[in-house]
Short mmCIF file of C-alpha atoms in Angstrom, two decimals:
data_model
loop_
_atom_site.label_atom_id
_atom_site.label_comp_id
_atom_site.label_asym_id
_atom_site.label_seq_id
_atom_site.Cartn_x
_atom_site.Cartn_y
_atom_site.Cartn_z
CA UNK A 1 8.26 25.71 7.16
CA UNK A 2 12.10 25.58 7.01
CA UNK A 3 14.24 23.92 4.66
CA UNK A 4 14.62 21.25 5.83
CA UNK A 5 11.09 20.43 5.98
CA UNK A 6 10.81 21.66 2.39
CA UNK A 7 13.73 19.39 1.51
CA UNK A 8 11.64 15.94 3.32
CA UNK A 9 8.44 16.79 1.56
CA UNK A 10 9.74 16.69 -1.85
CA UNK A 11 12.12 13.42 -1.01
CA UNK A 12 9.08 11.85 -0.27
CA UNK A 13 6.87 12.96 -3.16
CA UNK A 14 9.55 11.31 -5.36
CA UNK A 15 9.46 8.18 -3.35
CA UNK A 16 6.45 7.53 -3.05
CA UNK A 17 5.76 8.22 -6.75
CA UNK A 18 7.89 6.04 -7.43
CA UNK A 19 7.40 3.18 -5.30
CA UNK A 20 3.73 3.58 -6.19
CA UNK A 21 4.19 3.58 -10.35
CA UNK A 22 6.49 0.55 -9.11
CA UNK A 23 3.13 -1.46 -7.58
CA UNK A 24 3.75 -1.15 -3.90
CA UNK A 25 0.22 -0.01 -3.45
CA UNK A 26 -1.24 -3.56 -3.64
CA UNK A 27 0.03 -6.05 -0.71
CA UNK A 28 0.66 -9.10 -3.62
CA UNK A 29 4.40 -7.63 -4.90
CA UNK A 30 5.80 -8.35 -1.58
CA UNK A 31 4.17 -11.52 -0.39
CA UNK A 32 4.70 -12.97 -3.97
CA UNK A 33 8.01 -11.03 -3.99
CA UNK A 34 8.70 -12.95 -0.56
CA UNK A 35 8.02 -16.47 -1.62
CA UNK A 36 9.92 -16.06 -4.69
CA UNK A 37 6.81 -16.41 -7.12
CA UNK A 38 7.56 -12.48 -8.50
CA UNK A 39 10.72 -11.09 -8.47
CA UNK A 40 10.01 -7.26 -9.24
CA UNK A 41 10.19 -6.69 -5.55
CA UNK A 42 13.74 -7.57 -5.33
CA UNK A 43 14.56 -6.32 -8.59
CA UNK A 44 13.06 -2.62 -7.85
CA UNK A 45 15.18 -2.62 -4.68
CA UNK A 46 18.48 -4.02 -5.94
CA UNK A 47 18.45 -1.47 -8.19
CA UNK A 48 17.38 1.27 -5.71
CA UNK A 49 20.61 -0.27 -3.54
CA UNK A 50 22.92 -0.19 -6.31
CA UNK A 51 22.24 3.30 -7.30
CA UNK A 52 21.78 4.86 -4.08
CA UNK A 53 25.30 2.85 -3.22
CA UNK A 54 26.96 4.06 -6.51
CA UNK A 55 25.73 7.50 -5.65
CA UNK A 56 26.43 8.03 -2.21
CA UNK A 57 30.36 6.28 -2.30
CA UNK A 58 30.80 8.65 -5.51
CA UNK A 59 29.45 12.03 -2.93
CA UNK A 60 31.45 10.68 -0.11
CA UNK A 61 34.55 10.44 -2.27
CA UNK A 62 34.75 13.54 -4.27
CA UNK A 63 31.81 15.71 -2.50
CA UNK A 64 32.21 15.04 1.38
CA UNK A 65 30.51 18.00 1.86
CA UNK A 66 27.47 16.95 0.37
CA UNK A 67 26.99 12.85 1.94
CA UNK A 68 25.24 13.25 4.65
CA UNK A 69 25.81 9.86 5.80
CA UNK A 70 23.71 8.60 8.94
CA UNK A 71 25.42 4.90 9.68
CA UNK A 72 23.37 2.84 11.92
CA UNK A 73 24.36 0.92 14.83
CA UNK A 74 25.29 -2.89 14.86
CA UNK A 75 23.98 -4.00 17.96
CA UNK A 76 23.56 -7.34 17.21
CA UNK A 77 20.72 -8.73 19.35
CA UNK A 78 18.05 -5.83 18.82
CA UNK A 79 19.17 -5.57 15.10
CA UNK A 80 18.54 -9.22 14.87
CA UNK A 81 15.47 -9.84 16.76
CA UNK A 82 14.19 -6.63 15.27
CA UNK A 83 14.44 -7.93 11.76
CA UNK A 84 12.83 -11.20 12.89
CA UNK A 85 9.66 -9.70 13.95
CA UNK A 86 9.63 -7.18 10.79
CA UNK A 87 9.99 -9.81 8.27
CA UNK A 88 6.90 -11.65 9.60
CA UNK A 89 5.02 -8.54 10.04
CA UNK A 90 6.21 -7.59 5.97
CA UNK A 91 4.44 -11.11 5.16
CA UNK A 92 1.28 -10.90 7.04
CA UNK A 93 0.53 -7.34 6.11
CA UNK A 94 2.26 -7.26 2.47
CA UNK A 95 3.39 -3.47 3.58
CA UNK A 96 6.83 -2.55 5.14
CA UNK A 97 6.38 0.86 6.96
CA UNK A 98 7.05 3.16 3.40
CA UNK A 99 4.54 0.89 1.27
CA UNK A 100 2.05 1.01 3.80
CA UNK A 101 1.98 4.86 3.16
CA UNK A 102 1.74 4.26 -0.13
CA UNK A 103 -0.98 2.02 0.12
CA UNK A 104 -2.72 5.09 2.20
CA UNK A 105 -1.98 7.27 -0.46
CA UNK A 106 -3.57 5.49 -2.89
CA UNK A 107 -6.77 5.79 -1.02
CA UNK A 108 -6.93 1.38 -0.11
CA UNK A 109 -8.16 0.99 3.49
CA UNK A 110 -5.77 -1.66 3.94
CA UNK A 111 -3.10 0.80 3.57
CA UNK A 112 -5.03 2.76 5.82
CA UNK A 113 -4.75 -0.10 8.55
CA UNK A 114 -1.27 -1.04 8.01
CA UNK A 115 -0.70 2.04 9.04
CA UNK A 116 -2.67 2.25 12.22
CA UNK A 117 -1.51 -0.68 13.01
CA UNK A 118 2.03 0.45 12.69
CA UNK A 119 1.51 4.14 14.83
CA UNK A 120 -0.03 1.56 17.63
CA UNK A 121 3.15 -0.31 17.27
CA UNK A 122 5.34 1.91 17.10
CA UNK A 123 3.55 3.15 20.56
CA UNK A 124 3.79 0.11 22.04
CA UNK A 125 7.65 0.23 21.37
CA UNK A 126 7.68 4.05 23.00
CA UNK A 127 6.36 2.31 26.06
CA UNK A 128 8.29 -0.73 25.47
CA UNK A 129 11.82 1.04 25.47
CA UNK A 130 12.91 1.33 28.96
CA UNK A 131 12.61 -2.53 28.87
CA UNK A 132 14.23 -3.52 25.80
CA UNK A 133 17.15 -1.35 26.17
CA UNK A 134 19.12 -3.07 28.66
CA UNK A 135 17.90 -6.64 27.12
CA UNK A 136 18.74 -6.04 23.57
CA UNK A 137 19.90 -2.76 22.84
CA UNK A 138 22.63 -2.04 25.52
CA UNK A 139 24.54 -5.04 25.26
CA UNK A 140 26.95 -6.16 22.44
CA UNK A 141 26.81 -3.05 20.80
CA UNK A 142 29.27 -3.03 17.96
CA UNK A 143 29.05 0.28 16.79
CA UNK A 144 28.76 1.77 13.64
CA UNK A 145 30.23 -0.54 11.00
CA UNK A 146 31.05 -0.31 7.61
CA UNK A 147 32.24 -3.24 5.35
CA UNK A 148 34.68 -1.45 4.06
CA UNK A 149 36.64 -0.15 7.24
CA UNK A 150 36.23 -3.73 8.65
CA UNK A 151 37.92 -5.00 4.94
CA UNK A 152 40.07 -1.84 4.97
CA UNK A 153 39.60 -0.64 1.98
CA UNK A 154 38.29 2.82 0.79
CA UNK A 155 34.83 2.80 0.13
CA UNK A 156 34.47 4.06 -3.37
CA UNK A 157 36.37 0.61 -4.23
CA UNK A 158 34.21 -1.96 -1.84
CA UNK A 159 30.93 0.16 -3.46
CA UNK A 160 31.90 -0.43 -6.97
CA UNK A 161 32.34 -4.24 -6.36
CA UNK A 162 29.53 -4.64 -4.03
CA UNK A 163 27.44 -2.90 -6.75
CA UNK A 164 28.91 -5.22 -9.58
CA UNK A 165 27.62 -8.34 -7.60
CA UNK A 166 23.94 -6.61 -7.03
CA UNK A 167 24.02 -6.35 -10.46
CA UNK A 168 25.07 -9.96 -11.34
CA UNK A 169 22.03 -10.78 -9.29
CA UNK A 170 19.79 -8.71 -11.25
CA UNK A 171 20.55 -9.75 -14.53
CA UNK A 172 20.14 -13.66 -13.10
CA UNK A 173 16.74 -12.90 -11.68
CA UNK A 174 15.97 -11.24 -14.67
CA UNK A 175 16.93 -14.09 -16.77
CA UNK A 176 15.44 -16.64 -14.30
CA UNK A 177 11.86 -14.69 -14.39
CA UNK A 178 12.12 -14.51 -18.43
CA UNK A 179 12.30 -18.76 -18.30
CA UNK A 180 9.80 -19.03 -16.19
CA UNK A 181 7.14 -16.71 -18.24
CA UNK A 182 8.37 -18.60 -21.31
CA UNK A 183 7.91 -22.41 -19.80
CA UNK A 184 4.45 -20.71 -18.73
CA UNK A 185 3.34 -19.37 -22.37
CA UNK A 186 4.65 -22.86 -24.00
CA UNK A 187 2.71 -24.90 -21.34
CA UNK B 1 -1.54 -8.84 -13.42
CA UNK B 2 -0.59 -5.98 -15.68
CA UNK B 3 2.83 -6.49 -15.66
CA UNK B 4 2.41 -10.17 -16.78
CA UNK B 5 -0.29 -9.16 -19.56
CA UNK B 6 2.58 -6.68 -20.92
CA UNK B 7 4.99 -8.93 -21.01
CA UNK B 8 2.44 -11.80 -22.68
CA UNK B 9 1.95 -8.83 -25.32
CA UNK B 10 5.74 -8.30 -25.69
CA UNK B 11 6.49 -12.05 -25.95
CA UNK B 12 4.28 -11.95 -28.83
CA UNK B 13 5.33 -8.64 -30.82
CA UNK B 14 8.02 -9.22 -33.67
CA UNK B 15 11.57 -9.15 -32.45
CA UNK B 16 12.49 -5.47 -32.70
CA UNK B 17 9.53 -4.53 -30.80
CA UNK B 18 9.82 -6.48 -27.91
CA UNK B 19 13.89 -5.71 -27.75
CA UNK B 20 12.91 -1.65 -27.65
CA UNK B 21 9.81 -2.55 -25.05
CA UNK B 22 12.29 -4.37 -23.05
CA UNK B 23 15.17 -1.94 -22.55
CA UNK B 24 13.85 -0.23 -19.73
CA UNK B 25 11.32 -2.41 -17.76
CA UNK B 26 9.21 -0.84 -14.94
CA UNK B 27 11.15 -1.75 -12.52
CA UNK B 28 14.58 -0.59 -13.67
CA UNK B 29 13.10 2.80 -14.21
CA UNK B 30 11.05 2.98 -10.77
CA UNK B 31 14.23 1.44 -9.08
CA UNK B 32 16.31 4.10 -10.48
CA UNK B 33 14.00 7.02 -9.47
CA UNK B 34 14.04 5.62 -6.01
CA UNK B 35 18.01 5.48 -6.10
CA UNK B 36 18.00 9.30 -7.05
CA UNK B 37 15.38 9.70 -4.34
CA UNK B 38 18.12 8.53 -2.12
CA UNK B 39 21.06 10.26 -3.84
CA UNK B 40 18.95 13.77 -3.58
CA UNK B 41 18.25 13.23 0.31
CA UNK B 42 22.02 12.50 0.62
CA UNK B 43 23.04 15.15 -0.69
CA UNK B 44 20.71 16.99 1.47
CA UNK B 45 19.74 15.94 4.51
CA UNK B 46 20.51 12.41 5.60
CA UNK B 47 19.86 9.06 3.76
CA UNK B 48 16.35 8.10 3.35
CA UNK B 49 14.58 6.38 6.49
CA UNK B 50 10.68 5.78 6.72
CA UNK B 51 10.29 4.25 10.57
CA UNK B 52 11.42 7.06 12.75
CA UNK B 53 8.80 9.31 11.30
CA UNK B 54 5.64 6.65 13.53
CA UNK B 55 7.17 6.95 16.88
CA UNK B 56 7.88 10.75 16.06
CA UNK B 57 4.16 11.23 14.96
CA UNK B 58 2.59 9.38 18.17
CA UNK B 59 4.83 11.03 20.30
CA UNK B 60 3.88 14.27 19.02
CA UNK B 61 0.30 13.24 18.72
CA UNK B 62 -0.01 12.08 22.05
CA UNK B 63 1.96 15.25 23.83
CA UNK B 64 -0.93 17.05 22.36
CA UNK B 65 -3.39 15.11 24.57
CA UNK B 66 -1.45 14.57 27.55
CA UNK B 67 1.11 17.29 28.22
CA UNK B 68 4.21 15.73 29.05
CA UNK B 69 4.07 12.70 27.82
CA UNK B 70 7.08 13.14 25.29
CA UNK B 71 9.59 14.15 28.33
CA UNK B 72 8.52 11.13 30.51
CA UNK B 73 9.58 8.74 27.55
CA UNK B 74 13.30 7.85 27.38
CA UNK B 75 12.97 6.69 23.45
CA UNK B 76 11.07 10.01 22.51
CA UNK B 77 13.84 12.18 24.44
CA UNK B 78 16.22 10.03 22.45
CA UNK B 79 14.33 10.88 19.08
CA UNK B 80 12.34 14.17 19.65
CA UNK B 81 8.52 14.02 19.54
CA UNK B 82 8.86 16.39 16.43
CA UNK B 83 7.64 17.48 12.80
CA UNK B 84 11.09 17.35 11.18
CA UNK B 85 12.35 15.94 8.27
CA UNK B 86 11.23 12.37 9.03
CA UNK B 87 7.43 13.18 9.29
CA UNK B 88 7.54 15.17 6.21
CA UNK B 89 9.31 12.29 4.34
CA UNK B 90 6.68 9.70 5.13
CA UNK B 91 3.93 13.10 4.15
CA UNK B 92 5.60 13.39 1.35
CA UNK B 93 5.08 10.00 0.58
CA UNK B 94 1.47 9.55 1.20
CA UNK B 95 1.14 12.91 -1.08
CA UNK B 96 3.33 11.14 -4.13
CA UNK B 97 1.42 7.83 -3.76
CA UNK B 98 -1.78 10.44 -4.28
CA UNK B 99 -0.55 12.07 -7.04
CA UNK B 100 0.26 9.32 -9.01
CA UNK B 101 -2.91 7.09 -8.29
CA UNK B 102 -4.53 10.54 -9.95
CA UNK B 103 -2.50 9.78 -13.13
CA UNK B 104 -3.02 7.19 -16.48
CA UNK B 105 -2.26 3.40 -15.13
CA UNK B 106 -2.71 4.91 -11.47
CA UNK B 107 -5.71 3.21 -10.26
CA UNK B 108 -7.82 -0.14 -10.84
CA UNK B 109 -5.97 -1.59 -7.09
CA UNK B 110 -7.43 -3.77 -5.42
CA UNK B 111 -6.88 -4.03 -1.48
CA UNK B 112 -5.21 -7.75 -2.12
CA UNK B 113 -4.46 -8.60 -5.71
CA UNK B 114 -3.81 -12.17 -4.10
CA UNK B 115 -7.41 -14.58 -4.35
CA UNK B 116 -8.45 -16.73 -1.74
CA UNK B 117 -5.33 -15.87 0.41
CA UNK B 118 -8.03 -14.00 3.26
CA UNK B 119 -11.45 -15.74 3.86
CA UNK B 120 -13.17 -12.42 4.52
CA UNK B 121 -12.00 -8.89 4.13
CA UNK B 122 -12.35 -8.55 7.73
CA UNK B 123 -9.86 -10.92 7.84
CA UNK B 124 -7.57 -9.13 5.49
CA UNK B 125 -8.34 -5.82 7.01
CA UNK B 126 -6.84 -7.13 10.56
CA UNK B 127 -3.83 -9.07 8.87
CA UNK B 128 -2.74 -5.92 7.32
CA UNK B 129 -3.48 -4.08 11.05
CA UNK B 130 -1.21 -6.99 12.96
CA UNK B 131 1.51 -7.08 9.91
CA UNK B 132 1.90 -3.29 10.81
CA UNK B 133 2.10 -3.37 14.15
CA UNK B 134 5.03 -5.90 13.84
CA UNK B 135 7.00 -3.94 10.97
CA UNK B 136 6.76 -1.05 13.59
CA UNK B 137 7.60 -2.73 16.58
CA UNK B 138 10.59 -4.68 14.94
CA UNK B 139 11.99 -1.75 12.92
CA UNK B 140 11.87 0.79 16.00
CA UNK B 141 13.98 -2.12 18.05
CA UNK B 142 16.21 -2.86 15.12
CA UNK B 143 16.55 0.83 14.81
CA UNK B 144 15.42 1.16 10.79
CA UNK B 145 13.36 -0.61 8.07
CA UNK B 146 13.60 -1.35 4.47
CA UNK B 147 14.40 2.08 3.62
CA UNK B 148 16.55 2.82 6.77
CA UNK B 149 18.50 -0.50 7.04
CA UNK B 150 18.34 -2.10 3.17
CA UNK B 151 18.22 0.61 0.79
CA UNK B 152 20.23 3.33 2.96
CA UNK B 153 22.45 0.79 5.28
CA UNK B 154 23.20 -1.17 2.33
CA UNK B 155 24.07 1.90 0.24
CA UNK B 156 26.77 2.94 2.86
CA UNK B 157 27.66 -0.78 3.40
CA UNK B 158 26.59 -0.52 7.09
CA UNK B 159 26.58 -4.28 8.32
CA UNK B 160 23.80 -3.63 10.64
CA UNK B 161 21.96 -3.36 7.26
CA UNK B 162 23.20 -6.43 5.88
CA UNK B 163 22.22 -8.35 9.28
CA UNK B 164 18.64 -6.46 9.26
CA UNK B 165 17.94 -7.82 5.44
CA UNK B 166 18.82 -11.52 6.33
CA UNK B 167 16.70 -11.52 9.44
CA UNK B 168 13.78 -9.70 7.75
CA UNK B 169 14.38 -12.03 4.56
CA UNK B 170 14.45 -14.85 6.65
CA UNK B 171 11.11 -14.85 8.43
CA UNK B 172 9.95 -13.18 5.67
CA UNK B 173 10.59 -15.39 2.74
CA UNK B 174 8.85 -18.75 5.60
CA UNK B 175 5.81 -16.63 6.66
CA UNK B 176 4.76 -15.41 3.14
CA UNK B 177 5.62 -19.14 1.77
CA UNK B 178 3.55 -21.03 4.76
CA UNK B 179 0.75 -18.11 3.83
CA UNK B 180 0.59 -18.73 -0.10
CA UNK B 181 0.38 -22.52 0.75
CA UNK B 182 -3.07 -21.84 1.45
CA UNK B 183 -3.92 -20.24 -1.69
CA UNK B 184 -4.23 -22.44 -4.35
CA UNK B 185 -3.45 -20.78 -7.27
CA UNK B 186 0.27 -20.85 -8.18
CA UNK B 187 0.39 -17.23 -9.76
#
């Protein structure tokens, strides 16, 4: 094994640790999590976001050697069709493609499925490819955009703001969630 | 839920108790590890991503069987039918998810901790099939996932991230809304 391979194992140990102490195992956290009934699905990954932002704007700043920075494209149709068909699939199977694997692990044959179902999918989109390219993927490509060269600003600035607001939206969901449980203990 | 039978149990402890319970909920400390999880690949290798790994893995798989196959395929040229860092990751994450369903707290999950939302467990079994055929299909052709596109594409402010999480949100937040409908129970 190289490095590198090394390196990918033990990313994933941690992350799937944690995103199986967090309850991403069981397919209720992100259907509730999706119709707004349980919030610890968006609270788990706006604070994954805001540290992984905080973290990587702080390496890219004073450690450029060490972000390894991998922006994705912007083209528009595929990115937006693409995330129409995911969020459905996220509903109906309660797994995006990292839970599902944690479902696995966790030895629950529906993670086991989700995850079948996901290899046959994503062999279906292998096959798919020379069609969809020139459809969606080709055209109105818009690169590889950041917020912060389209605002202009450096990015250790538009990080620290962007990561104040994720934060303002924590501490509301938080104090949202802590009414609700109380109205529900009262009634 | 466990979650909402600790925070009954907090609710009901005297005031210091529940303040020193409450400092660092689940999810803030799960969230966190997950942001480090990201920091730690940045600094590494590249910023997490879990949907590359599935094509990579059936591409792989399926040159095995039929010699060739990964050259005739313009997306797996594009990729590499490999075991790199990406098919580690998601091995990584099936072997975390293990480890800590081995652990106190780690087991007792059901396949759907959501009653009465699939008539049969056949039913549920093939949802959770379908659902991850479609988080494949649409994160290969958006080119990422919830890892790839929210928590790392949000993290480096990409706007192709910010575009993937409405979409995904979108269709999300109506399909798992129209799907609790049928369930009534309103936990």
């Amino acid at each position: 094994m190289e490095t590198t391979h090394i390196l990918g194992l033990l990313t994933g140990i941690l992350f799937g640790f944690a995103l199986h102490r967090a309850g991403f195992s069981r397919c209720g956290i992100v259907i509730r999590g999706l119709a707004f009934r349980d919030f610890t699905m968006l609270k788990v990954m706006l604070t994954a976001i805001t540290v992984g932002l905080l973290g990587a704007a702080t390496l890219a700043t004073f450690a450029p050697d060490y972000a390894h920075l991998k922006v994705k494209p912007l083209y528009v149709w595929g990115v937006l069709v693409g995330g129409l068909i995911f969020g459905v699939g996220m509903a109906v199977a309660g797994f995006c493609p990292g839970t599902a694997l944690v479902g696995l692990g966790s030895g629950t044959r529906d993670g086991l499925l989700a995850v079948l179902g996901g290899l046959t999918g994503a062999f279906a989109f292998i096959l798919a490819y020379p069609w969809l390219e020139p459809v969606l993927i080709k055209p109105l490509d818009l690169g590889k955009l950041t917020l912060h060269e389209v605002l202009g600003l450096p990015y250790l600035l538009t990080a620290v703001v962007v990561a104040a607001a994720l934060v303002g939206v924590l501490v509301w969901l938080n104090r949202l969630e802590a009414k609700a449980s109380q109205k529900q203990l009262r009634g | 839920m466990i979650t909402e039978q600790a925070k009954a149990q907090a609710s009901t402890l005297p005031k210091a108790q529940r303040v020193s319970r409450l400092l660092v909920p689940s999810w803030l400390v799960w969230g966190g590890l997950i942001g480090l999880a990201q920091i730690f690949a940045i600094a590494t290798v590249q910023p997490l991503g879990v949907s590359t790994a599935y094509p990579q893995l059936v591409g792989w798989l399926v040159d095995k069987i039929v010699p060739g196959f990964a050259e005739s395929q313009p997306y797996l040229q594009k990729i590499g039918a490999k075991i790199g860092w990406e098919v580690m990751l998601i091995t990584g994450m099936v072997l975390g998810a293990f480890l800590s369903s081995l652990l106190p707290g780690g087991r007792s999950t059901p396949a759907c901790d959501i009653p009465n939302l699939f008539r049969s467990s056949w039913a549920r079994g093939l949802a959770a099939f379908v659902g991850g055929f479609l988080i494949l299909f649409g994160a290969r052709l958006a080119g990422g996932c919830t890892s790839g596109h929210m928590l790392s594409g949000i993290a480096q402010l990409a706007l192709s991230g910010f575009l993937f999480g409405a979409a995904a949100f979108a269709t999300g937040v109506l399909t798992a809304t129209l799907l609790l409908r049928r369930t009534n129970n309103a936990s």
